[in-house]
Short mmCIF file of C-alpha atoms and ligand atoms in Angstrom, two decimals:
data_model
loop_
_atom_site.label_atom_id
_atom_site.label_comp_id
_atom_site.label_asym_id
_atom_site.label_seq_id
_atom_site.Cartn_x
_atom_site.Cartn_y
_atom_site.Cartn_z
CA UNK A 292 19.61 -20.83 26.62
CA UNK A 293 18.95 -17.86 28.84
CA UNK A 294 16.98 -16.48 26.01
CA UNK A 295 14.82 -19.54 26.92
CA UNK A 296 14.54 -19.54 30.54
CA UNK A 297 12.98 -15.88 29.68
CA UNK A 298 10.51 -16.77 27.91
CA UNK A 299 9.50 -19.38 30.21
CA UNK A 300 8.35 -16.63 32.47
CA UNK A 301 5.81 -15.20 30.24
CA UNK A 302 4.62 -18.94 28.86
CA UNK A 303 3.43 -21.84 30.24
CA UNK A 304 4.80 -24.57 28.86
CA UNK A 305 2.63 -27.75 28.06
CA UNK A 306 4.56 -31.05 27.72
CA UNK A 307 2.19 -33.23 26.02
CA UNK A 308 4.33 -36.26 24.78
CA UNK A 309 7.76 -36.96 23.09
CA UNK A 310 6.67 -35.22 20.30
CA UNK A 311 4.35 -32.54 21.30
CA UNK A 312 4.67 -29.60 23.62
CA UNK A 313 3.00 -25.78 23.61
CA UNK A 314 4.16 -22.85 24.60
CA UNK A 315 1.36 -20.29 25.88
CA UNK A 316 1.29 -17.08 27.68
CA UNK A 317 -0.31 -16.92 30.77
CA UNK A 318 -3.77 -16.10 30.70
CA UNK A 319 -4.42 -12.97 32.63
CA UNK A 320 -1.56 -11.20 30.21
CA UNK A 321 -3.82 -12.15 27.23
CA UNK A 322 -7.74 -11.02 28.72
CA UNK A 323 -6.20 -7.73 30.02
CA UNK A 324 -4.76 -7.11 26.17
CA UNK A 325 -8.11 -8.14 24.91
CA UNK A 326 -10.22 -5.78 27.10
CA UNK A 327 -7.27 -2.81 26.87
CA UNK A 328 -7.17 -3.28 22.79
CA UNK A 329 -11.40 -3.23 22.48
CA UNK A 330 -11.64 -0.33 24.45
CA UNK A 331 -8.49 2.06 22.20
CA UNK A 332 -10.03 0.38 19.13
CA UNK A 333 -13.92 1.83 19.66
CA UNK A 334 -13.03 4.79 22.28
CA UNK A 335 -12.70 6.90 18.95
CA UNK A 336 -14.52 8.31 15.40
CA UNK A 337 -13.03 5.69 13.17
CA UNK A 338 -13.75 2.39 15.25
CA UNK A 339 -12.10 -0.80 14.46
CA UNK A 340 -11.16 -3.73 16.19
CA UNK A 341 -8.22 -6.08 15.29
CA UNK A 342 -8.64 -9.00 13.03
CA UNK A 343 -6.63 -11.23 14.85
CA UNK A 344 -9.78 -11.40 17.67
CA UNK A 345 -11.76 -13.23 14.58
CA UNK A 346 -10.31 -16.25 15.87
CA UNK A 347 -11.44 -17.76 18.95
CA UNK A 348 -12.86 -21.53 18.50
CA UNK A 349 -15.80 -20.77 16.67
CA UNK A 350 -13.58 -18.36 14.50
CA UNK A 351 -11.36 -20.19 13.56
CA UNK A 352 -13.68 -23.32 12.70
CA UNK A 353 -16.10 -20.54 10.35
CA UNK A 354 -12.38 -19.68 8.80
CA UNK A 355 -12.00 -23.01 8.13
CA UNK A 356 -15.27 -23.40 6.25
CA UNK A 357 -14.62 -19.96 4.76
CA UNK A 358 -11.54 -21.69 3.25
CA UNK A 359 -13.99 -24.74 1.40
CA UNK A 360 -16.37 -22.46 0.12
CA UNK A 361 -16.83 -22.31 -3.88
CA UNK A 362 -16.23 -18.59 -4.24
CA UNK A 363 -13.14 -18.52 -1.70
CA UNK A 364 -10.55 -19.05 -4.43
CA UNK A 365 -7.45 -18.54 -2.11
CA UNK A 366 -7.14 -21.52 -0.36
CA UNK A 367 -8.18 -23.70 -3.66
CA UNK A 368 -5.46 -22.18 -5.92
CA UNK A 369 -2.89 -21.31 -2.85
CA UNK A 370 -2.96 -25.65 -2.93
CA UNK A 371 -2.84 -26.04 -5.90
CA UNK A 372 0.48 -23.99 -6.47
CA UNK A 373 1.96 -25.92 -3.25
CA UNK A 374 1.50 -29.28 -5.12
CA UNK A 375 3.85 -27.30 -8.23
CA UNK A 376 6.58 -27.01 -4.89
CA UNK A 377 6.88 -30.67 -4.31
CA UNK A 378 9.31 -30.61 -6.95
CA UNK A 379 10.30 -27.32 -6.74
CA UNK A 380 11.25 -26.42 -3.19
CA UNK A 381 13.39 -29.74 -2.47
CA UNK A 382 16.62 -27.82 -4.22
CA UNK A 383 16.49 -25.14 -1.87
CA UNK A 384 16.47 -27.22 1.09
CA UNK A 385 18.90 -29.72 3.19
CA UNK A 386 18.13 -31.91 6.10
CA UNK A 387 18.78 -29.41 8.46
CA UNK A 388 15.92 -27.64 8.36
CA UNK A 389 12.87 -27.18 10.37
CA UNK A 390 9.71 -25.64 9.31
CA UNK A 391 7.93 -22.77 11.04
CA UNK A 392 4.46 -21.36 10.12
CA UNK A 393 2.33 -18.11 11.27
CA UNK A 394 -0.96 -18.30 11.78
CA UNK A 395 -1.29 -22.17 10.88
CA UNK A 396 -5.21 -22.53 11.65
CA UNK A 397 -5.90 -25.76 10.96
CA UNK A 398 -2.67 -26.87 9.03
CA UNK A 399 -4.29 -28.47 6.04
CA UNK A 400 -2.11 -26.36 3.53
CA UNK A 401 1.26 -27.60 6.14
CA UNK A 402 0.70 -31.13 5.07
CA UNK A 403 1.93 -30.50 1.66
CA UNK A 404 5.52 -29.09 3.06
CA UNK A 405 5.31 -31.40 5.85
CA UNK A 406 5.31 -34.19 2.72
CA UNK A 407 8.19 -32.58 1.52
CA UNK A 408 10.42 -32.69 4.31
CA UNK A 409 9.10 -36.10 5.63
CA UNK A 410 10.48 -37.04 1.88
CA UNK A 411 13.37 -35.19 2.26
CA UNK A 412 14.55 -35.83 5.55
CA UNK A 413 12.88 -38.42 7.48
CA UNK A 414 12.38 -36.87 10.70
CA UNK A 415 10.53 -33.31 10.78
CA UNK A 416 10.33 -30.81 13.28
CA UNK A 417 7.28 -28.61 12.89
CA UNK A 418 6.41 -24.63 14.86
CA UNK A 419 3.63 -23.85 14.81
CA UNK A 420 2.52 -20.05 15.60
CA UNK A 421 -1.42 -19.32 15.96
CA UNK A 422 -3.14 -16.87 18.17
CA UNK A 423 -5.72 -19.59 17.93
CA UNK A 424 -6.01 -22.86 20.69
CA UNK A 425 -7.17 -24.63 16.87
CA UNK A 426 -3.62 -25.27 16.89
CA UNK A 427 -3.59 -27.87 19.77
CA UNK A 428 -6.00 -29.96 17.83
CA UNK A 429 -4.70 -29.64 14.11
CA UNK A 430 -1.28 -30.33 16.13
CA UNK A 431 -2.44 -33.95 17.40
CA UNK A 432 -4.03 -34.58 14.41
CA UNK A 433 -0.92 -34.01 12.39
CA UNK A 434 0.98 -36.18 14.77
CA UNK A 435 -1.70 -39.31 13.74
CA UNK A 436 -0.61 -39.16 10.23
CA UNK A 437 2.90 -38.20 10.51
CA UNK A 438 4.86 -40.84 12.59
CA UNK A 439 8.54 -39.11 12.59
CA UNK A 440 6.96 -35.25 13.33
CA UNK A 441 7.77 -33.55 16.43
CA UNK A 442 5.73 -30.41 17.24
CA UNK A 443 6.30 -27.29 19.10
CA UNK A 444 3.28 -25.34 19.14
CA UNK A 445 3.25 -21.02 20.19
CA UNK A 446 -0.02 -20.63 21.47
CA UNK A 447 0.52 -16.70 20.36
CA UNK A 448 0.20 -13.40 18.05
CA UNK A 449 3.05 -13.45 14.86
CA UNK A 450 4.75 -11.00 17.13
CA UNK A 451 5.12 -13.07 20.30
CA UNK A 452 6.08 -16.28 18.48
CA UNK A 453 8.83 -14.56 16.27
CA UNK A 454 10.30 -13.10 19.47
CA UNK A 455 10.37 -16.74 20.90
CA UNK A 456 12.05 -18.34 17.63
CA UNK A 457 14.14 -15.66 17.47
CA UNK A 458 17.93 -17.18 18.92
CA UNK A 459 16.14 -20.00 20.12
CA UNK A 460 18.96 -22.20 18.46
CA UNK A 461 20.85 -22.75 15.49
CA UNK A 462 18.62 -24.99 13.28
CA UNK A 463 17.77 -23.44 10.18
CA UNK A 464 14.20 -22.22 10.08
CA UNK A 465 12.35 -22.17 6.71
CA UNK A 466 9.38 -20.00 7.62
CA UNK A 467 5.93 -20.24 5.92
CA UNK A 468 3.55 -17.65 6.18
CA UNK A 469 0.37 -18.64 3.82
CA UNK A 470 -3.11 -17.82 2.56
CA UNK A 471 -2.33 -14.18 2.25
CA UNK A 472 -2.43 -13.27 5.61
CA UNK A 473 0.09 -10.61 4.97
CA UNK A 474 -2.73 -8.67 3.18
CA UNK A 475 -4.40 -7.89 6.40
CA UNK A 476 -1.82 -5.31 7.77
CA UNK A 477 -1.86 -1.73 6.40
CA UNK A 478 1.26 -1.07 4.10
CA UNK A 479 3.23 0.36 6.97
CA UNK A 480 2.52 -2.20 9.65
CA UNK A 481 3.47 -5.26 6.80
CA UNK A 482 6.82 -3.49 5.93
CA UNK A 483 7.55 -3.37 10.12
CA UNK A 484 6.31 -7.11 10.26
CA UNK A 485 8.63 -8.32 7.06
CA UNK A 486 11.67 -6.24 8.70
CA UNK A 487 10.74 -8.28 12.16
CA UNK A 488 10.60 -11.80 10.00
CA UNK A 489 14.07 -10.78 8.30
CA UNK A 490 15.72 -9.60 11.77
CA UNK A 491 14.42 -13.12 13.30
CA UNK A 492 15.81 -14.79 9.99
CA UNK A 493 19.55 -16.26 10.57
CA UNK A 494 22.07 -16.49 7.45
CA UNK A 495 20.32 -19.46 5.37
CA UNK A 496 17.20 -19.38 7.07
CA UNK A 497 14.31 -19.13 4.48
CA UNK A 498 10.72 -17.40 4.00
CA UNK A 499 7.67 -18.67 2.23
CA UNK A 500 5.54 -15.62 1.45
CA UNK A 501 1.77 -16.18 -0.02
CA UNK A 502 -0.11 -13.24 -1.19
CA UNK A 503 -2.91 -12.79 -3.16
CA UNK A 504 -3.11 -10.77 -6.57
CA UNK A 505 -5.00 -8.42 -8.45
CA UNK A 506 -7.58 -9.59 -10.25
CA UNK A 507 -11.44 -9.48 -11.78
CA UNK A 508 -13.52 -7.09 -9.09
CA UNK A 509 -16.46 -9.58 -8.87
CA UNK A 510 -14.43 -12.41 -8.30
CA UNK A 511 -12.99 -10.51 -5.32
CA UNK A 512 -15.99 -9.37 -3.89
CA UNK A 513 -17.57 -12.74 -4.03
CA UNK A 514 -14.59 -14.34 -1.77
CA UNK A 515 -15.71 -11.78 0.42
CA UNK A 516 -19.11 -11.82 0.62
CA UNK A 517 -20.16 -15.45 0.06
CA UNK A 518 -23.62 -16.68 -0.99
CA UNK A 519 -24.17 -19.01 1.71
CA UNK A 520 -23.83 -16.08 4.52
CA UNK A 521 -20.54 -18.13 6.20
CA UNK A 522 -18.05 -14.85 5.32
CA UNK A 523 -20.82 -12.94 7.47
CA UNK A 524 -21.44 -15.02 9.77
CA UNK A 525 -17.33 -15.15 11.04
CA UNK A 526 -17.44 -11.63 10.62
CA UNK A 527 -20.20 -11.03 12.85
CA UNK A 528 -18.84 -13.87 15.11
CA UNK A 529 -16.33 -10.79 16.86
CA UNK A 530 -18.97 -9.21 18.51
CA UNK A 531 -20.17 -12.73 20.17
CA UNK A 532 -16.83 -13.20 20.96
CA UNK A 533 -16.56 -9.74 23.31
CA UNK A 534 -19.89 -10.61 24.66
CA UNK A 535 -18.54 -13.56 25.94
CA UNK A 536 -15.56 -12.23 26.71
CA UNK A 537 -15.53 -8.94 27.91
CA UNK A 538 -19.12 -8.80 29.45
CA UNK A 539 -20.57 -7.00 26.23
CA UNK A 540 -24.23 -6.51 25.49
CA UNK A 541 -23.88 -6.77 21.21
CA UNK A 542 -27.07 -7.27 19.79
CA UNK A 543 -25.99 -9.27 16.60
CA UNK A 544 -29.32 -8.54 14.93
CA UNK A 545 -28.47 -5.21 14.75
CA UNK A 546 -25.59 -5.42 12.74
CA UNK A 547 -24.67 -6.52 9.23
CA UNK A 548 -21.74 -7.76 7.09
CA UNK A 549 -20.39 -5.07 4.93
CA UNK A 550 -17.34 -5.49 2.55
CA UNK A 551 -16.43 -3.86 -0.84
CA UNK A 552 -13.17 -3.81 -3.04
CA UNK A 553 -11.31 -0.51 -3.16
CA UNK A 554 -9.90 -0.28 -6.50
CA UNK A 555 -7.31 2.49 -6.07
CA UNK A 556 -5.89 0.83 -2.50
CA UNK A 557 -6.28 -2.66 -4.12
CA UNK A 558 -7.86 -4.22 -0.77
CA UNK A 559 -10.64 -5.62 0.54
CA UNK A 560 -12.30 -3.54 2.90
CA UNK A 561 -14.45 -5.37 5.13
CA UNK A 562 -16.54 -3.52 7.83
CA UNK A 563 -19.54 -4.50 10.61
CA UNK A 564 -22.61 -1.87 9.75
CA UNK A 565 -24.53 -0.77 12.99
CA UNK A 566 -28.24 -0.81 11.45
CA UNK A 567 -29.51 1.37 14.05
CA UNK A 568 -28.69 4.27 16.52
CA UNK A 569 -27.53 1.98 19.24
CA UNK A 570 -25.59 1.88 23.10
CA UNK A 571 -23.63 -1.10 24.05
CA UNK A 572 -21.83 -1.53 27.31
CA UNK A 573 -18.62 -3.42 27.01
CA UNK A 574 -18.28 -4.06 30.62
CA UNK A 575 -14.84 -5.36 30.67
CA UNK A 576 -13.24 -2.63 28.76
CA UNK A 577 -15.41 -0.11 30.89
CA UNK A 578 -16.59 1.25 27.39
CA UNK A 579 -20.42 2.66 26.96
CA UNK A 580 -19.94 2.52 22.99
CA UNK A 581 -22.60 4.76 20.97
CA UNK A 582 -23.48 4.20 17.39
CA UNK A 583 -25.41 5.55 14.59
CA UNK A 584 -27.42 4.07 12.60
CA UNK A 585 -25.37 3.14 9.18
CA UNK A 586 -22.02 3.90 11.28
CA UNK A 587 -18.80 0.94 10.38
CA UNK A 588 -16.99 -0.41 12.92
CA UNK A 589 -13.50 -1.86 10.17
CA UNK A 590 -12.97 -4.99 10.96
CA UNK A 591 -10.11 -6.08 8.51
CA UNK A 592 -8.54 -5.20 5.22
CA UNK A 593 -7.44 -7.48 2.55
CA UNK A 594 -4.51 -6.03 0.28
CA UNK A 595 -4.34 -7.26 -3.17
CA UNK A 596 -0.64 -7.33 -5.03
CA UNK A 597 0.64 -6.88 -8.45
CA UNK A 598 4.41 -9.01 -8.82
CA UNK A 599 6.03 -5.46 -9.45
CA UNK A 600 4.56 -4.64 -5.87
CA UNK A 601 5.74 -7.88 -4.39
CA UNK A 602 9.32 -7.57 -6.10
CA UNK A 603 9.63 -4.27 -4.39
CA UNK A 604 8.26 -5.40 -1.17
CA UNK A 605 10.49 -7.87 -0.23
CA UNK A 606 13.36 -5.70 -2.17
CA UNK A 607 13.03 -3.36 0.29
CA UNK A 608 13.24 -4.84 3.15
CA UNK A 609 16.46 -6.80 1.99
CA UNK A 610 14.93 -10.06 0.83
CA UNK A 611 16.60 -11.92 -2.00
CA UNK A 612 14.11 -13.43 -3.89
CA UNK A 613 14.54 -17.21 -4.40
CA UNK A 614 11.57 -18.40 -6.49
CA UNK A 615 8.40 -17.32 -7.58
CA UNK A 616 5.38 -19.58 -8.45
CA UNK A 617 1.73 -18.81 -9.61
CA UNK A 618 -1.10 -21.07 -10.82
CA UNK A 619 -2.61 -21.06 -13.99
CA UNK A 620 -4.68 -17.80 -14.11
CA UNK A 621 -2.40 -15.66 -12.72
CA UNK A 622 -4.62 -15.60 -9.23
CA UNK A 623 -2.05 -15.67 -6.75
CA UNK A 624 1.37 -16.50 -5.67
CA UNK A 625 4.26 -17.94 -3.57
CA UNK A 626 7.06 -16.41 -3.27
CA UNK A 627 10.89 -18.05 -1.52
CA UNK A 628 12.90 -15.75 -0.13
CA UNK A 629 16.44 -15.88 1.71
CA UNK A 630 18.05 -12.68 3.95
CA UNK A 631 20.78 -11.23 1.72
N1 LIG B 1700 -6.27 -13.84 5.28
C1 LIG B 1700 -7.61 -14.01 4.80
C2 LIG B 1700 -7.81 -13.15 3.55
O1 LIG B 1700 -7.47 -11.99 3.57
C3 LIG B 1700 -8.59 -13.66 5.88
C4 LIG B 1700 -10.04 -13.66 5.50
C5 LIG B 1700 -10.63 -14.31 4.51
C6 LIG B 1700 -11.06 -12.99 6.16
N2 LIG B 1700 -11.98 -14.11 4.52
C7 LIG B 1700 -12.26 -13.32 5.50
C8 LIG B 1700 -11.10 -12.17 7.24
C9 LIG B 1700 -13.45 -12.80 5.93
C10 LIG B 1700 -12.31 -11.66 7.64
C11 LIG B 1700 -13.50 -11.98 7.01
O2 LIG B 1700 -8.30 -13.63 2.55
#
């Protein structure tokens, strides 16, 4: 209870019905991190800036398309393993269960485990966590279709919305966390984030890991680099976004989509390439940012798994491994865990 009152300081809570509320932190807290984070992440030699700025509105809308597009196998196969769970997952489950989900974008995947539970238990209590205000509208539309779901949405990073689950009650949580999004943090940073999932995790609580596996080098660069210019175009999308944002003077024209597969680190790499020696004035962040022509600014990685890899993964950070599925060519996976 107290733990709740807390975090009422640092969200605003939105009461939207019966069955819908959000939780959101209060605005100024998130520009200031914005502006602060831009300004560490290009003040230096190796620039980057964090993929979780990708999704703004527009963001998260391109992601969306990213996820229909022929040579974006994820999503496609990621489905088609959650239809194998409808039979599958029931056994681990009971009626007392609620689901939670990082990063749920536009919940299309959801609706399969939301069909589950509805199944299984009638009334279903759904958490969403997305950095992304494409939650509020995914949220109503969910609510349309699904008459006995009630919907608590975290308008907030992973971080922020595990800290608010975390002894929030008493409910068991089965936690989803899809479409390989795990893939995007370095090794180090994903073991700290799977050791802040199992610390959040109560006894019986349970974790729904995607992640995406090794495979054919052209069929990973394609899913990355897509004919019709959408993968770019999302990628690009970052630097309108701290124009808008932050005051910024990016001059998209100048900069291209760049992305290759490292072999030996089995990831993605994807980068934005400055095509000329350029200055840009990020007024917010209070940044004059030089480039050079041909100079990367890293905009995300995408780590690619082998099972050994994922066995030892979730091994050692004291998962018990429930269950793993994979489709039919071996593309990618889903993997149940419980906290030993
Ligand atoms: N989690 C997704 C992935 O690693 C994110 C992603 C897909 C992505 N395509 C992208 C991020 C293109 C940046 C640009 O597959």
């Amino acid at each position: 209870m107290s733990n709740t009152l807390q975090k009422n300081l640092d969200y605003k809570k939105y009461v939207i019905d019966d069955r819908l509320r959000y939780f959101k932190p209060h605005a100024s807290k998130i520009e200031k991190t914005f502006a602060e984070e831009i300004f560490f992440s290009l003040n230096r030699c190796c620039k980057f800036i964090h993929p979780k700025f990708f999704y703004d509105k527009k963001g998260s809308d391109l992601f969306e398309k990213i996820c229909t597009l022929p040579e974006y196998y994820p999503t496609k196969t990621e489905i088609e393993i959650l239809k194998q769970l409808q039979d599958e997952l029931p056994p681990y489950l009971d009626k007392t269960f609620r689901v939670v989900e990082l990063g749920s974008g536009a919940s299309v995947k959801t609706r399969i485990i939301l069909d589950i539970f509805t199944k299984l238990c009638g009334h279903v209590e759904y958490f969403p966590i997305d950095i992304s205000e494409i939650l509020t509208e995914s949220s109503e539309n969910l609510l349309k279709d699904y008459e006995h779901l009630h919907i608590t949405g975290i308008i907030d990073t992973y971080e922020g919305g595990l800290e608010f689950l975390k002894n929030y009650d008493d409910k068991k949580n089965l936690i989803l966390f899809l479409g390989s999004s795990f893939g995007n943090f370095s090794p180090m940073d994903g073991h700290e984030f799977l050791q802040k999932i199992n610390s959040t995790m109560k006894p019986g609580d349970l974790f729904l890991i995607g992640l995406d596996l090794v495979k054919d080098k052209q069929i990973l660069e394609s899913a990355y680099d897509d004919s019709q210019g959408v993968t770019a175009e999302f990628n690009l999308n970052i630097l309108s976004r701290i124009n808008d944002e932050l005051d910024a003077d990016f001059n998209l024209n100048n900069f291209s989509h760049h992305s290759l597969y490292n072999e030996s680190d089995q990831r993605i790499e994807m980068y934005l390439k400055s095509l000329v020696n350029q200055s840009v004035v990020i007024s917010k962040s209070n940044l004059l940012l030089n480039l050079k022509k041909d100079e990367l600014i890293h905009t995300e990685y995408s780590h690619k798994y082998r099972l050994s890899q994922i066995r030892k993964l979730l091994d050692d950070v004291g998962f018990e491994i429930k269950h793993t599925w994979l489709d039919d060519k071996n593309h990618f996976s889903l993997t149940l865990v419980s906290k030993i």
